[in-house]
């Protein structure tokens, strides 16, 4: 999004440069035009620097999200395993008789 805006601003700046160069405007002296072009170039450079800073900041944020996703997947897997183990340890509708417990031990083995 920001890159697209930067490209649009850069294109507009180039069009202004061409317009001023080809127009030979009588309203402004060449020195004034040159100063204005320099000012616009400085503004463009400032925007480019801001975009670069934003990119590095976003890379850091994305790296943190990747770490979060990895940790979340691990925790989710452990939770699923624990829930499965808890489910396997419950008596399955039968009374907790010796036979039921022996059957459960065999199943777990």
JSON list of C-alpha atoms in Angstrom, two decimals:
[
{"chain": "A", "resi": 1, "resn": "UNK", "atom": "CA", "xyz": [0.00, 0.00, 0.00]},
{"chain": "A", "resi": 2, "resn": "UNK", "atom": "CA", "xyz": [2.69, 2.47, 1.04]},
{"chain": "A", "resi": 3, "resn": "UNK", "atom": "CA", "xyz": [4.90, 1.42, -1.84]},
{"chain": "A", "resi": 4, "resn": "UNK", "atom": "CA", "xyz": [2.04, 2.09, -4.25]},
{"chain": "A", "resi": 5, "resn": "UNK", "atom": "CA", "xyz": [1.52, 5.53, -2.73]},
{"chain": "A", "resi": 6, "resn": "UNK", "atom": "CA", "xyz": [5.24, 6.21, -2.94]},
{"chain": "A", "resi": 7, "resn": "UNK", "atom": "CA", "xyz": [5.28, 5.18, -6.58]},
{"chain": "A", "resi": 8, "resn": "UNK", "atom": "CA", "xyz": [2.30, 7.47, -7.28]},
{"chain": "A", "resi": 9, "resn": "UNK", "atom": "CA", "xyz": [4.00, 10.40, -5.53]},
{"chain": "A", "resi": 10, "resn": "UNK", "atom": "CA", "xyz": [7.23, 9.71, -7.39]},
{"chain": "A", "resi": 11, "resn": "UNK", "atom": "CA", "xyz": [5.37, 9.64, -10.69]},
{"chain": "A", "resi": 12, "resn": "UNK", "atom": "CA", "xyz": [3.63, 12.91, -9.82]},
{"chain": "A", "resi": 13, "resn": "UNK", "atom": "CA", "xyz": [6.98, 14.45, -8.93]},
{"chain": "A", "resi": 14, "resn": "UNK", "atom": "CA", "xyz": [8.47, 13.33, -12.24]},
{"chain": "A", "resi": 15, "resn": "UNK", "atom": "CA", "xyz": [5.48, 14.75, -14.10]},
{"chain": "A", "resi": 16, "resn": "UNK", "atom": "CA", "xyz": [5.92, 18.06, -12.29]},
{"chain": "A", "resi": 17, "resn": "UNK", "atom": "CA", "xyz": [9.60, 18.11, -13.18]},
{"chain": "A", "resi": 18, "resn": "UNK", "atom": "CA", "xyz": [8.80, 17.47, -16.84]},
{"chain": "A", "resi": 19, "resn": "UNK", "atom": "CA", "xyz": [6.00, 20.01, -16.82]},
{"chain": "A", "resi": 20, "resn": "UNK", "atom": "CA", "xyz": [8.20, 22.69, -15.32]},
{"chain": "A", "resi": 21, "resn": "UNK", "atom": "CA", "xyz": [11.08, 21.88, -17.64]},
{"chain": "A", "resi": 22, "resn": "UNK", "atom": "CA", "xyz": [9.02, 21.86, -20.82]},
{"chain": "A", "resi": 23, "resn": "UNK", "atom": "CA", "xyz": [6.69, 24.68, -19.84]},
{"chain": "A", "resi": 24, "resn": "UNK", "atom": "CA", "xyz": [9.36, 27.31, -19.42]},
{"chain": "A", "resi": 25, "resn": "UNK", "atom": "CA", "xyz": [6.90, 29.09, -17.17]},
{"chain": "A", "resi": 26, "resn": "UNK", "atom": "CA", "xyz": [7.15, 32.86, -17.28]},
{"chain": "A", "resi": 27, "resn": "UNK", "atom": "CA", "xyz": [5.56, 33.03, -13.86]},
{"chain": "A", "resi": 28, "resn": "UNK", "atom": "CA", "xyz": [8.61, 31.63, -12.08]},
{"chain": "A", "resi": 29, "resn": "UNK", "atom": "CA", "xyz": [12.27, 32.21, -12.62]},
{"chain": "A", "resi": 30, "resn": "UNK", "atom": "CA", "xyz": [14.46, 29.21, -13.34]},
{"chain": "A", "resi": 31, "resn": "UNK", "atom": "CA", "xyz": [16.04, 29.67, -9.91]},
{"chain": "A", "resi": 32, "resn": "UNK", "atom": "CA", "xyz": [12.63, 29.47, -8.21]},
{"chain": "A", "resi": 33, "resn": "UNK", "atom": "CA", "xyz": [11.75, 26.40, -10.24]},
{"chain": "A", "resi": 34, "resn": "UNK", "atom": "CA", "xyz": [15.05, 24.80, -9.31]},
{"chain": "A", "resi": 35, "resn": "UNK", "atom": "CA", "xyz": [14.43, 25.50, -5.61]},
{"chain": "A", "resi": 36, "resn": "UNK", "atom": "CA", "xyz": [10.94, 24.03, -5.85]},
{"chain": "A", "resi": 37, "resn": "UNK", "atom": "CA", "xyz": [12.26, 20.91, -7.59]},
{"chain": "A", "resi": 38, "resn": "UNK", "atom": "CA", "xyz": [14.93, 20.55, -4.90]},
{"chain": "A", "resi": 39, "resn": "UNK", "atom": "CA", "xyz": [12.28, 20.91, -2.21]},
{"chain": "A", "resi": 40, "resn": "UNK", "atom": "CA", "xyz": [10.11, 18.25, -3.85]},
{"chain": "A", "resi": 41, "resn": "UNK", "atom": "CA", "xyz": [13.08, 15.91, -4.15]},
{"chain": "A", "resi": 42, "resn": "UNK", "atom": "CA", "xyz": [13.84, 16.35, -0.45]},
{"chain": "A", "resi": 43, "resn": "UNK", "atom": "CA", "xyz": [10.22, 15.57, 0.39]},
{"chain": "A", "resi": 44, "resn": "UNK", "atom": "CA", "xyz": [10.39, 12.45, -1.77]},
{"chain": "A", "resi": 45, "resn": "UNK", "atom": "CA", "xyz": [13.63, 11.35, -0.06]},
{"chain": "A", "resi": 46, "resn": "UNK", "atom": "CA", "xyz": [12.01, 11.88, 3.33]},
{"chain": "A", "resi": 47, "resn": "UNK", "atom": "CA", "xyz": [9.08, 9.67, 2.32]},
{"chain": "A", "resi": 48, "resn": "UNK", "atom": "CA", "xyz": [11.46, 7.01, 1.00]},
{"chain": "A", "resi": 49, "resn": "UNK", "atom": "CA", "xyz": [13.29, 7.02, 4.35]},
{"chain": "A", "resi": 50, "resn": "UNK", "atom": "CA", "xyz": [10.01, 6.75, 6.26]},
{"chain": "A", "resi": 51, "resn": "UNK", "atom": "CA", "xyz": [8.94, 3.79, 4.12]},
{"chain": "A", "resi": 52, "resn": "UNK", "atom": "CA", "xyz": [12.29, 2.08, 4.74]},
{"chain": "A", "resi": 53, "resn": "UNK", "atom": "CA", "xyz": [11.91, 2.56, 8.50]},
{"chain": "A", "resi": 54, "resn": "UNK", "atom": "CA", "xyz": [8.36, 1.24, 8.34]},
{"chain": "A", "resi": 55, "resn": "UNK", "atom": "CA", "xyz": [9.51, -1.82, 6.40]},
{"chain": "A", "resi": 56, "resn": "UNK", "atom": "CA", "xyz": [12.17, -2.70, 8.98]},
{"chain": "A", "resi": 57, "resn": "UNK", "atom": "CA", "xyz": [9.65, -2.18, 11.78]},
{"chain": "A", "resi": 58, "resn": "UNK", "atom": "CA", "xyz": [7.11, -4.39, 10.02]},
{"chain": "A", "resi": 59, "resn": "UNK", "atom": "CA", "xyz": [9.73, -7.11, 9.46]},
{"chain": "A", "resi": 60, "resn": "UNK", "atom": "CA", "xyz": [10.34, -7.17, 13.21]},
{"chain": "A", "resi": 61, "resn": "UNK", "atom": "CA", "xyz": [6.61, -7.42, 13.90]},
{"chain": "A", "resi": 62, "resn": "UNK", "atom": "CA", "xyz": [6.19, -10.19, 11.35]},
{"chain": "A", "resi": 63, "resn": "UNK", "atom": "CA", "xyz": [9.07, -12.13, 12.92]},
{"chain": "A", "resi": 64, "resn": "UNK", "atom": "CA", "xyz": [7.36, -11.86, 16.30]},
{"chain": "A", "resi": 65, "resn": "UNK", "atom": "CA", "xyz": [4.09, -13.13, 14.79]},
{"chain": "A", "resi": 66, "resn": "UNK", "atom": "CA", "xyz": [5.93, -16.09, 13.23]},
{"chain": "A", "resi": 67, "resn": "UNK", "atom": "CA", "xyz": [7.39, -16.96, 16.64]},
{"chain": "A", "resi": 68, "resn": "UNK", "atom": "CA", "xyz": [3.92, -16.63, 18.18]},
{"chain": "A", "resi": 69, "resn": "UNK", "atom": "CA", "xyz": [2.43, -18.95, 15.54]},
{"chain": "A", "resi": 70, "resn": "UNK", "atom": "CA", "xyz": [5.13, -21.58, 16.17]},
{"chain": "A", "resi": 71, "resn": "UNK", "atom": "CA", "xyz": [4.65, -21.47, 19.94]},
{"chain": "A", "resi": 72, "resn": "UNK", "atom": "CA", "xyz": [0.86, -21.52, 19.56]},
{"chain": "A", "resi": 73, "resn": "UNK", "atom": "CA", "xyz": [1.09, -24.65, 17.39]},
{"chain": "A", "resi": 74, "resn": "UNK", "atom": "CA", "xyz": [3.27, -26.37, 20.00]},
{"chain": "A", "resi": 75, "resn": "UNK", "atom": "CA", "xyz": [0.91, -25.45, 22.85]},
{"chain": "A", "resi": 76, "resn": "UNK", "atom": "CA", "xyz": [-2.09, -26.56, 20.81]},
{"chain": "A", "resi": 77, "resn": "UNK", "atom": "CA", "xyz": [-0.47, -29.92, 20.11]},
{"chain": "A", "resi": 78, "resn": "UNK", "atom": "CA", "xyz": [0.43, -30.44, 23.79]},
{"chain": "A", "resi": 79, "resn": "UNK", "atom": "CA", "xyz": [-3.09, -29.49, 24.85]},
{"chain": "A", "resi": 80, "resn": "UNK", "atom": "CA", "xyz": [-4.56, -31.99, 22.40]},
{"chain": "A", "resi": 81, "resn": "UNK", "atom": "CA", "xyz": [-2.23, -34.70, 23.71]},
{"chain": "A", "resi": 82, "resn": "UNK", "atom": "CA", "xyz": [-3.14, -33.96, 27.33]},
{"chain": "A", "resi": 83, "resn": "UNK", "atom": "CA", "xyz": [-6.86, -33.96, 26.54]},
{"chain": "A", "resi": 84, "resn": "UNK", "atom": "CA", "xyz": [-6.45, -37.30, 24.77]},
{"chain": "A", "resi": 85, "resn": "UNK", "atom": "CA", "xyz": [-4.59, -38.76, 27.75]},
{"chain": "A", "resi": 86, "resn": "UNK", "atom": "CA", "xyz": [-7.23, -37.48, 30.17]},
{"chain": "A", "resi": 87, "resn": "UNK", "atom": "CA", "xyz": [-9.95, -38.94, 27.96]},
{"chain": "A", "resi": 88, "resn": "UNK", "atom": "CA", "xyz": [-8.18, -42.31, 27.87]},
{"chain": "A", "resi": 89, "resn": "UNK", "atom": "CA", "xyz": [-7.83, -42.38, 31.66]},
{"chain": "A", "resi": 90, "resn": "UNK", "atom": "CA", "xyz": [-11.57, -41.96, 32.30]},
{"chain": "A", "resi": 91, "resn": "UNK", "atom": "CA", "xyz": [-13.62, -45.08, 32.90]},
{"chain": "A", "resi": 92, "resn": "UNK", "atom": "CA", "xyz": [-15.65, -45.61, 29.76]},
{"chain": "A", "resi": 93, "resn": "UNK", "atom": "CA", "xyz": [-19.16, -45.61, 31.20]},
{"chain": "A", "resi": 94, "resn": "UNK", "atom": "CA", "xyz": [-18.47, -48.74, 33.22]},
{"chain": "A", "resi": 95, "resn": "UNK", "atom": "CA", "xyz": [-17.95, -48.77, 36.93]},
{"chain": "A", "resi": 96, "resn": "UNK", "atom": "CA", "xyz": [-14.34, -48.50, 37.96]},
{"chain": "A", "resi": 97, "resn": "UNK", "atom": "CA", "xyz": [-14.07, -52.22, 38.49]},
{"chain": "A", "resi": 98, "resn": "UNK", "atom": "CA", "xyz": [-10.91, -54.25, 38.51]},
{"chain": "A", "resi": 99, "resn": "UNK", "atom": "CA", "xyz": [-11.76, -55.69, 35.08]},
{"chain": "A", "resi": 100, "resn": "UNK", "atom": "CA", "xyz": [-12.36, -52.24, 33.62]},
{"chain": "A", "resi": 101, "resn": "UNK", "atom": "CA", "xyz": [-9.09, -50.97, 35.01]},
{"chain": "A", "resi": 102, "resn": "UNK", "atom": "CA", "xyz": [-7.19, -54.00, 33.66]},
{"chain": "A", "resi": 103, "resn": "UNK", "atom": "CA", "xyz": [-8.79, -53.49, 30.25]},
{"chain": "A", "resi": 104, "resn": "UNK", "atom": "CA", "xyz": [-7.76, -49.84, 30.34]},
{"chain": "A", "resi": 105, "resn": "UNK", "atom": "CA", "xyz": [-4.17, -50.76, 31.28]},
{"chain": "A", "resi": 106, "resn": "UNK", "atom": "CA", "xyz": [-4.02, -53.16, 28.32]},
{"chain": "A", "resi": 107, "resn": "UNK", "atom": "CA", "xyz": [-5.38, -50.46, 26.01]},
{"chain": "A", "resi": 108, "resn": "UNK", "atom": "CA", "xyz": [-2.80, -47.97, 27.18]},
{"chain": "A", "resi": 109, "resn": "UNK", "atom": "CA", "xyz": [0.02, -50.49, 26.82]}
]
